[in-house]
Amino acid sequence: QVLCSLRKKWDSDSAVSFCLPKPFSTGSETALAPRILSTTTVAGGELIRFTHDSVSTKTPMTASVFLPPGSGTLETLKEKTSSGGLGVPALYWLSGLTCTDENFSTKSGAFLHAAREKIAVVVPDTSPRGAGVPGEDDSYDIGTGAGFYVDATEAPWSTHYRMYAYITKELPELVQTHFGISPSVRSISGHSMGGHGALTIAMKDKGETWAAVSAFA
């Protein structure tokens, strides 16, 4: 099901009319510059793995972004989006319990399809790591690797476990600013815990930000 407000926007580069949701509002969640961990050529594009200090979780966070072939250099992408250009359309993928950003990247085979469709793929981690919250490593279904893409409301979890804010505000701002990802042409999907996260994030947003949502059991 496509969740978007039908609004036409003309892209002067590709002369295509898109169904665009409203751009996200970043509020005060200002993303800090990423540090590149690795760059891998895959499906003719580039898979860039990076880390950054998160203002949402108050911990380092690691994520990956796949840029399809023909996207251009990071400098040209940043120039395009900073000057109001459309940016690269993207799928945000949310992984399941115990996963990191690497599970989807190494096992899914999705980048070949993303390259064909000329879309980027943004793959975040599933939780903060090393936050020092008592009990965060005691169980597979809460804590490390199990952030559930929500903002915790009770101490001691609420200081660091703020994955909803991270996924909906901080990460989109970061990949738009530093990797040329579109702020408006984007969809969200996931598997297991990530499927639940994708559905709840998109439904809570009421179709204002995400063009489409899907989930795997």
PDB file of C-alpha atoms in Angstrom:
ATOM      1  CA  GLN A   1       0.000   0.000   0.000  1.00  0.00           C
ATOM      2  CA  VAL A   2       1.391   3.365  -0.978  1.00  0.00           C
ATOM      3  CA  LEU A   3       1.257   5.851   1.878  1.00  0.00           C
ATOM      4  CA  CYS A   4       1.726   9.299   0.416  1.00  0.00           C
ATOM      5  CA  SER A   5       0.021  12.578  -0.234  1.00  0.00           C
ATOM      6  CA  LEU A   6      -0.252  12.862  -3.988  1.00  0.00           C
ATOM      7  CA  ARG A   7       1.769  15.908  -4.883  1.00  0.00           C
ATOM      8  CA  LYS A   8       3.600  16.508  -8.135  1.00  0.00           C
ATOM      9  CA  LYS A   9       7.173  17.669  -8.210  1.00  0.00           C
ATOM     10  CA  TRP A  10       9.161  18.239 -11.361  1.00  0.00           C
ATOM     11  CA  ASP A  11      12.729  17.054 -11.364  1.00  0.00           C
ATOM     12  CA  SER A  12      14.599  19.080 -13.946  1.00  0.00           C
ATOM     13  CA  ASP A  13      17.284  16.432 -14.319  1.00  0.00           C
ATOM     14  CA  SER A  14      15.089  13.456 -15.126  1.00  0.00           C
ATOM     15  CA  ALA A  15      11.837  15.173 -16.127  1.00  0.00           C
ATOM     16  CA  VAL A  16       9.810  12.765 -14.001  1.00  0.00           C
ATOM     17  CA  SER A  17       6.684  13.516 -11.990  1.00  0.00           C
ATOM     18  CA  PHE A  18       6.784  11.896  -8.554  1.00  0.00           C
ATOM     19  CA  CYS A  19       4.291  11.167  -5.815  1.00  0.00           C
ATOM     20  CA  LEU A  20       6.068  12.825  -2.925  1.00  0.00           C
ATOM     21  CA  PRO A  21       5.334  12.728   0.787  1.00  0.00           C
ATOM     22  CA  LYS A  22       6.182  15.726   2.910  1.00  0.00           C
ATOM     23  CA  PRO A  23       9.870  16.117   3.827  1.00  0.00           C
ATOM     24  CA  PHE A  24      10.717  15.124   7.389  1.00  0.00           C
ATOM     25  CA  SER A  25      11.131  17.666  10.160  1.00  0.00           C
ATOM     26  CA  THR A  26      14.486  17.338  11.889  1.00  0.00           C
ATOM     27  CA  GLY A  27      13.674  19.509  14.901  1.00  0.00           C
ATOM     28  CA  SER A  28      16.641  19.664  17.243  1.00  0.00           C
ATOM     29  CA  GLU A  29      18.104  16.276  16.318  1.00  0.00           C
ATOM     30  CA  THR A  30      21.157  17.583  14.451  1.00  0.00           C
ATOM     31  CA  ALA A  31      23.138  14.711  12.996  1.00  0.00           C
ATOM     32  CA  LEU A  32      26.905  14.718  13.476  1.00  0.00           C
ATOM     33  CA  ALA A  33      29.315  14.010  10.620  1.00  0.00           C
ATOM     34  CA  PRO A  34      29.951  10.313   9.882  1.00  0.00           C
ATOM     35  CA  ARG A  35      33.297   8.520   9.793  1.00  0.00           C
ATOM     36  CA  ILE A  36      33.655   6.071   6.902  1.00  0.00           C
ATOM     37  CA  LEU A  37      34.550   2.534   8.002  1.00  0.00           C
ATOM     38  CA  SER A  38      34.595   0.858   4.586  1.00  0.00           C
ATOM     39  CA  THR A  39      33.565   1.318   0.972  1.00  0.00           C
ATOM     40  CA  THR A  40      32.731  -1.781  -1.086  1.00  0.00           C
ATOM     41  CA  THR A  41      31.841  -1.992  -4.762  1.00  0.00           C
ATOM     42  CA  VAL A  42      28.692  -4.088  -5.196  1.00  0.00           C
ATOM     43  CA  ALA A  43      26.204  -4.412  -8.076  1.00  0.00           C
ATOM     44  CA  GLY A  44      27.979  -1.581  -9.864  1.00  0.00           C
ATOM     45  CA  GLY A  45      27.339   0.811  -6.983  1.00  0.00           C
ATOM     46  CA  GLU A  46      28.965   1.487  -3.641  1.00  0.00           C
ATOM     47  CA  LEU A  47      28.152   0.166  -0.175  1.00  0.00           C
ATOM     48  CA  ILE A  48      29.451   2.643   2.388  1.00  0.00           C
ATOM     49  CA  ARG A  49      29.592   1.602   6.037  1.00  0.00           C
ATOM     50  CA  PHE A  50      30.016   4.415   8.531  1.00  0.00           C
ATOM     51  CA  THR A  51      29.838   5.308  12.196  1.00  0.00           C
ATOM     52  CA  HIS A  52      28.898   8.543  13.915  1.00  0.00           C
ATOM     53  CA  ASP A  53      28.217   9.928  17.365  1.00  0.00           C
ATOM     54  CA  SER A  54      24.444   9.957  17.769  1.00  0.00           C
ATOM     55  CA  VAL A  55      22.656  12.788  19.527  1.00  0.00           C
ATOM     56  CA  SER A  56      19.566  10.568  19.837  1.00  0.00           C
ATOM     57  CA  THR A  57      21.153   7.585  21.575  1.00  0.00           C
ATOM     58  CA  LYS A  58      24.183   9.367  23.038  1.00  0.00           C
ATOM     59  CA  THR A  59      26.329   6.498  21.762  1.00  0.00           C
ATOM     60  CA  PRO A  60      28.274   5.769  18.582  1.00  0.00           C
ATOM     61  CA  MET A  61      25.949   4.324  15.920  1.00  0.00           C
ATOM     62  CA  THR A  62      26.913   2.311  12.840  1.00  0.00           C
ATOM     63  CA  ALA A  63      24.950   2.115   9.596  1.00  0.00           C
ATOM     64  CA  SER A  64      25.388   1.422   5.891  1.00  0.00           C
ATOM     65  CA  VAL A  65      24.145   3.118   2.748  1.00  0.00           C
ATOM     66  CA  PHE A  66      24.138   1.609  -0.738  1.00  0.00           C
ATOM     67  CA  LEU A  67      24.404   4.127  -3.568  1.00  0.00           C
ATOM     68  CA  PRO A  68      23.321   2.754  -6.973  1.00  0.00           C
ATOM     69  CA  PRO A  69      25.518   3.110 -10.064  1.00  0.00           C
ATOM     70  CA  GLY A  70      25.328   6.506 -11.693  1.00  0.00           C
ATOM     71  CA  SER A  71      24.702   8.339  -8.420  1.00  0.00           C
ATOM     72  CA  GLY A  72      27.826  10.459  -8.819  1.00  0.00           C
ATOM     73  CA  THR A  73      30.491  11.260  -6.265  1.00  0.00           C
ATOM     74  CA  LEU A  74      29.664  12.066  -2.659  1.00  0.00           C
ATOM     75  CA  GLU A  75      30.666  15.665  -3.290  1.00  0.00           C
ATOM     76  CA  THR A  76      28.305  16.103  -6.232  1.00  0.00           C
ATOM     77  CA  LEU A  77      25.495  14.369  -4.332  1.00  0.00           C
ATOM     78  CA  LYS A  78      25.954  16.651  -1.331  1.00  0.00           C
ATOM     79  CA  GLU A  79      26.026  19.707  -3.579  1.00  0.00           C
ATOM     80  CA  LYS A  80      22.805  18.640  -5.283  1.00  0.00           C
ATOM     81  CA  THR A  81      20.818  18.086  -2.088  1.00  0.00           C
ATOM     82  CA  SER A  82      22.223  21.175  -0.363  1.00  0.00           C
ATOM     83  CA  SER A  83      21.053  23.292  -3.298  1.00  0.00           C
ATOM     84  CA  GLY A  84      17.531  21.864  -3.151  1.00  0.00           C
ATOM     85  CA  GLY A  85      17.974  18.968  -5.589  1.00  0.00           C
ATOM     86  CA  LEU A  86      15.884  15.826  -5.327  1.00  0.00           C
ATOM     87  CA  GLY A  87      18.650  13.488  -4.143  1.00  0.00           C
ATOM     88  CA  VAL A  88      18.762   9.693  -4.546  1.00  0.00           C
ATOM     89  CA  PRO A  89      15.434   7.888  -3.831  1.00  0.00           C
ATOM     90  CA  ALA A  90      15.935   5.462  -0.955  1.00  0.00           C
ATOM     91  CA  LEU A  91      14.608   2.416   0.857  1.00  0.00           C
ATOM     92  CA  TYR A  92      15.236   2.375   4.606  1.00  0.00           C
ATOM     93  CA  TRP A  93      15.607  -1.220   5.804  1.00  0.00           C
ATOM     94  CA  LEU A  94      15.059  -2.150   9.473  1.00  0.00           C
ATOM     95  CA  SER A  95      16.535  -5.486  10.548  1.00  0.00           C
ATOM     96  CA  GLY A  96      15.295  -7.977  13.126  1.00  0.00           C
ATOM     97  CA  LEU A  97      16.278  -9.072  16.617  1.00  0.00           C
ATOM     98  CA  THR A  98      20.004  -9.607  17.279  1.00  0.00           C
ATOM     99  CA  CYS A  99      20.985  -8.227  13.841  1.00  0.00           C
ATOM    100  CA  THR A 100      23.426  -5.472  13.005  1.00  0.00           C
ATOM    101  CA  ASP A 101      23.542  -3.396   9.829  1.00  0.00           C
ATOM    102  CA  GLU A 102      25.722  -6.114   8.282  1.00  0.00           C
ATOM    103  CA  ASN A 103      23.169  -8.950   8.246  1.00  0.00           C
ATOM    104  CA  PHE A 104      21.041  -7.454   5.479  1.00  0.00           C
ATOM    105  CA  SER A 105      24.056  -6.197   3.553  1.00  0.00           C
ATOM    106  CA  THR A 106      25.775  -9.584   3.435  1.00  0.00           C
ATOM    107  CA  LYS A 107      22.810 -11.978   3.135  1.00  0.00           C
ATOM    108  CA  SER A 108      19.909 -10.346   1.287  1.00  0.00           C
ATOM    109  CA  GLY A 109      21.186  -9.920  -2.275  1.00  0.00           C
ATOM    110  CA  ALA A 110      19.041  -6.781  -2.461  1.00  0.00           C
ATOM    111  CA  PHE A 111      21.610  -4.426  -3.914  1.00  0.00           C
ATOM    112  CA  LEU A 112      21.403  -5.910  -7.401  1.00  0.00           C
ATOM    113  CA  HIS A 113      17.695  -5.062  -7.486  1.00  0.00           C
ATOM    114  CA  ALA A 114      18.303  -1.633  -5.955  1.00  0.00           C
ATOM    115  CA  ALA A 115      20.940  -0.937  -8.598  1.00  0.00           C
ATOM    116  CA  ARG A 116      18.506  -1.871 -11.367  1.00  0.00           C
ATOM    117  CA  GLU A 117      15.839   0.451  -9.959  1.00  0.00           C
ATOM    118  CA  LYS A 118      18.371   3.237  -9.241  1.00  0.00           C
ATOM    119  CA  ILE A 119      17.496   3.511  -5.568  1.00  0.00           C
ATOM    120  CA  ALA A 120      19.691   3.771  -2.509  1.00  0.00           C
ATOM    121  CA  VAL A 121      19.313   1.494   0.523  1.00  0.00           C
ATOM    122  CA  VAL A 122      19.875   2.814   4.046  1.00  0.00           C
ATOM    123  CA  VAL A 123      20.558   0.114   6.656  1.00  0.00           C
ATOM    124  CA  PRO A 124      20.828   1.198  10.315  1.00  0.00           C
ATOM    125  CA  ASP A 125      21.773  -0.878  13.340  1.00  0.00           C
ATOM    126  CA  THR A 126      19.029  -2.334  15.513  1.00  0.00           C
ATOM    127  CA  SER A 127      19.937  -0.613  18.796  1.00  0.00           C
ATOM    128  CA  PRO A 128      22.542   1.433  20.606  1.00  0.00           C
ATOM    129  CA  ARG A 129      25.591  -0.601  21.608  1.00  0.00           C
ATOM    130  CA  GLY A 130      27.715  -0.200  24.696  1.00  0.00           C
ATOM    131  CA  ALA A 131      25.280   2.197  26.321  1.00  0.00           C
ATOM    132  CA  GLY A 132      26.016   0.769  29.772  1.00  0.00           C
ATOM    133  CA  VAL A 133      22.368   0.245  30.703  1.00  0.00           C
ATOM    134  CA  PRO A 134      22.102  -2.481  33.382  1.00  0.00           C
ATOM    135  CA  GLY A 135      20.705  -5.680  31.876  1.00  0.00           C
ATOM    136  CA  GLU A 136      20.999  -4.590  28.236  1.00  0.00           C
ATOM    137  CA  ASP A 137      23.045  -7.697  27.370  1.00  0.00           C
ATOM    138  CA  ASP A 138      21.101 -10.178  29.512  1.00  0.00           C
ATOM    139  CA  SER A 139      18.411 -11.149  26.985  1.00  0.00           C
ATOM    140  CA  TYR A 140      18.196 -11.354  23.207  1.00  0.00           C
ATOM    141  CA  ASP A 141      14.782  -9.675  23.059  1.00  0.00           C
ATOM    142  CA  ILE A 142      15.443  -6.436  24.913  1.00  0.00           C
ATOM    143  CA  GLY A 143      18.518  -4.261  24.945  1.00  0.00           C
ATOM    144  CA  THR A 144      21.522  -4.706  22.668  1.00  0.00           C
ATOM    145  CA  GLY A 145      20.349  -5.774  19.202  1.00  0.00           C
ATOM    146  CA  ALA A 146      16.729  -5.301  20.273  1.00  0.00           C
ATOM    147  CA  GLY A 147      15.869  -1.612  20.240  1.00  0.00           C
ATOM    148  CA  PHE A 148      12.457  -2.207  18.614  1.00  0.00           C
ATOM    149  CA  TYR A 149      12.658   1.183  16.849  1.00  0.00           C
ATOM    150  CA  VAL A 150      10.842   2.947  19.681  1.00  0.00           C
ATOM    151  CA  ASP A 151      11.840   5.616  22.191  1.00  0.00           C
ATOM    152  CA  ALA A 152      12.023   4.189  25.696  1.00  0.00           C
ATOM    153  CA  THR A 153      10.013   6.190  28.218  1.00  0.00           C
ATOM    154  CA  GLU A 154      11.384   4.892  31.519  1.00  0.00           C
ATOM    155  CA  ALA A 155      14.799   5.128  33.162  1.00  0.00           C
ATOM    156  CA  PRO A 156      17.427   3.833  32.738  1.00  0.00           C
ATOM    157  CA  TRP A 157      16.508   2.926  29.151  1.00  0.00           C
ATOM    158  CA  SER A 158      15.143   6.314  28.112  1.00  0.00           C
ATOM    159  CA  THR A 159      18.535   8.035  28.012  1.00  0.00           C
ATOM    160  CA  HIS A 160      19.998   5.884  25.240  1.00  0.00           C
ATOM    161  CA  TYR A 161      17.278   3.694  23.726  1.00  0.00           C
ATOM    162  CA  ARG A 162      15.711   6.287  21.421  1.00  0.00           C
ATOM    163  CA  MET A 163      15.612   4.418  18.123  1.00  0.00           C
ATOM    164  CA  TYR A 164      12.398   6.044  16.897  1.00  0.00           C
ATOM    165  CA  ALA A 165      13.993   9.484  17.050  1.00  0.00           C
ATOM    166  CA  TYR A 166      17.122   8.082  15.448  1.00  0.00           C
ATOM    167  CA  ILE A 167      15.343   6.411  12.516  1.00  0.00           C
ATOM    168  CA  THR A 168      12.806   9.149  11.826  1.00  0.00           C
ATOM    169  CA  LYS A 169      14.906  12.271  12.415  1.00  0.00           C
ATOM    170  CA  GLU A 170      18.636  11.941  12.941  1.00  0.00           C
ATOM    171  CA  LEU A 171      19.550   9.249  10.408  1.00  0.00           C
ATOM    172  CA  PRO A 172      17.547  10.761   7.503  1.00  0.00           C
ATOM    173  CA  GLU A 173      19.172  14.136   8.128  1.00  0.00           C
ATOM    174  CA  LEU A 174      22.622  12.555   8.187  1.00  0.00           C
ATOM    175  CA  VAL A 175      22.278  10.548   4.966  1.00  0.00           C
ATOM    176  CA  GLN A 176      20.669  13.485   3.188  1.00  0.00           C
ATOM    177  CA  THR A 177      23.480  15.838   4.192  1.00  0.00           C
ATOM    178  CA  HIS A 178      26.448  13.531   3.693  1.00  0.00           C
ATOM    179  CA  PHE A 179      25.336  10.954   1.102  1.00  0.00           C
ATOM    180  CA  GLY A 180      22.858  12.834  -1.085  1.00  0.00           C
ATOM    181  CA  ILE A 181      19.814  10.762  -0.076  1.00  0.00           C
ATOM    182  CA  SER A 182      16.452  12.271  -0.989  1.00  0.00           C
ATOM    183  CA  PRO A 183      14.595  13.901   1.918  1.00  0.00           C
ATOM    184  CA  SER A 184      11.217  13.125   0.349  1.00  0.00           C
ATOM    185  CA  VAL A 185      11.353  10.188  -2.094  1.00  0.00           C
ATOM    186  CA  ARG A 186      11.793   7.328   0.360  1.00  0.00           C
ATOM    187  CA  SER A 187      10.130   4.189   1.638  1.00  0.00           C
ATOM    188  CA  ILE A 188      10.591   1.956   4.672  1.00  0.00           C
ATOM    189  CA  SER A 189      10.579  -1.812   5.135  1.00  0.00           C
ATOM    190  CA  GLY A 190      11.935  -4.430   7.478  1.00  0.00           C
ATOM    191  CA  HIS A 191      11.951  -8.001   8.736  1.00  0.00           C
ATOM    192  CA  SER A 192      10.580  -9.373  12.026  1.00  0.00           C
ATOM    193  CA  MET A 193      11.246  -6.700  14.642  1.00  0.00           C
ATOM    194  CA  GLY A 194      12.162  -4.436  11.752  1.00  0.00           C
ATOM    195  CA  GLY A 195       8.914  -5.183   9.953  1.00  0.00           C
ATOM    196  CA  HIS A 196       7.024  -4.173  13.060  1.00  0.00           C
ATOM    197  CA  GLY A 197       9.191  -1.068  13.274  1.00  0.00           C
ATOM    198  CA  ALA A 198       8.550  -0.125   9.647  1.00  0.00           C
ATOM    199  CA  LEU A 199       4.777  -0.518  10.022  1.00  0.00           C
ATOM    200  CA  THR A 200       4.500   1.379  13.300  1.00  0.00           C
ATOM    201  CA  ILE A 201       6.773   4.201  12.121  1.00  0.00           C
ATOM    202  CA  ALA A 202       4.900   4.653   8.846  1.00  0.00           C
ATOM    203  CA  MET A 203       1.431   4.319  10.354  1.00  0.00           C
ATOM    204  CA  LYS A 204       2.229   6.727  13.182  1.00  0.00           C
ATOM    205  CA  ASP A 205       3.414   9.168  10.557  1.00  0.00           C
ATOM    206  CA  LYS A 206       0.029   8.860   8.753  1.00  0.00           C
ATOM    207  CA  GLY A 207       1.642   8.899   5.315  1.00  0.00           C
ATOM    208  CA  GLU A 208       3.210  12.317   5.717  1.00  0.00           C
ATOM    209  CA  THR A 209       6.844  11.272   5.250  1.00  0.00           C
ATOM    210  CA  TRP A 210       7.139   7.800   3.723  1.00  0.00           C
ATOM    211  CA  ALA A 211       6.045   7.088   0.142  1.00  0.00           C
ATOM    212  CA  ALA A 212       5.532   3.381   0.866  1.00  0.00           C
ATOM    213  CA  VAL A 213       5.792   0.825   3.649  1.00  0.00           C
ATOM    214  CA  SER A 214       6.106  -2.966   3.611  1.00  0.00           C
ATOM    215  CA  ALA A 215       7.086  -5.661   6.077  1.00  0.00           C
ATOM    216  CA  PHE A 216       8.256  -9.273   6.218  1.00  0.00           C
ATOM    217  CA  ALA A 217       7.233 -11.638   9.027  1.00  0.00           C
TER     218      ALA A 217
END
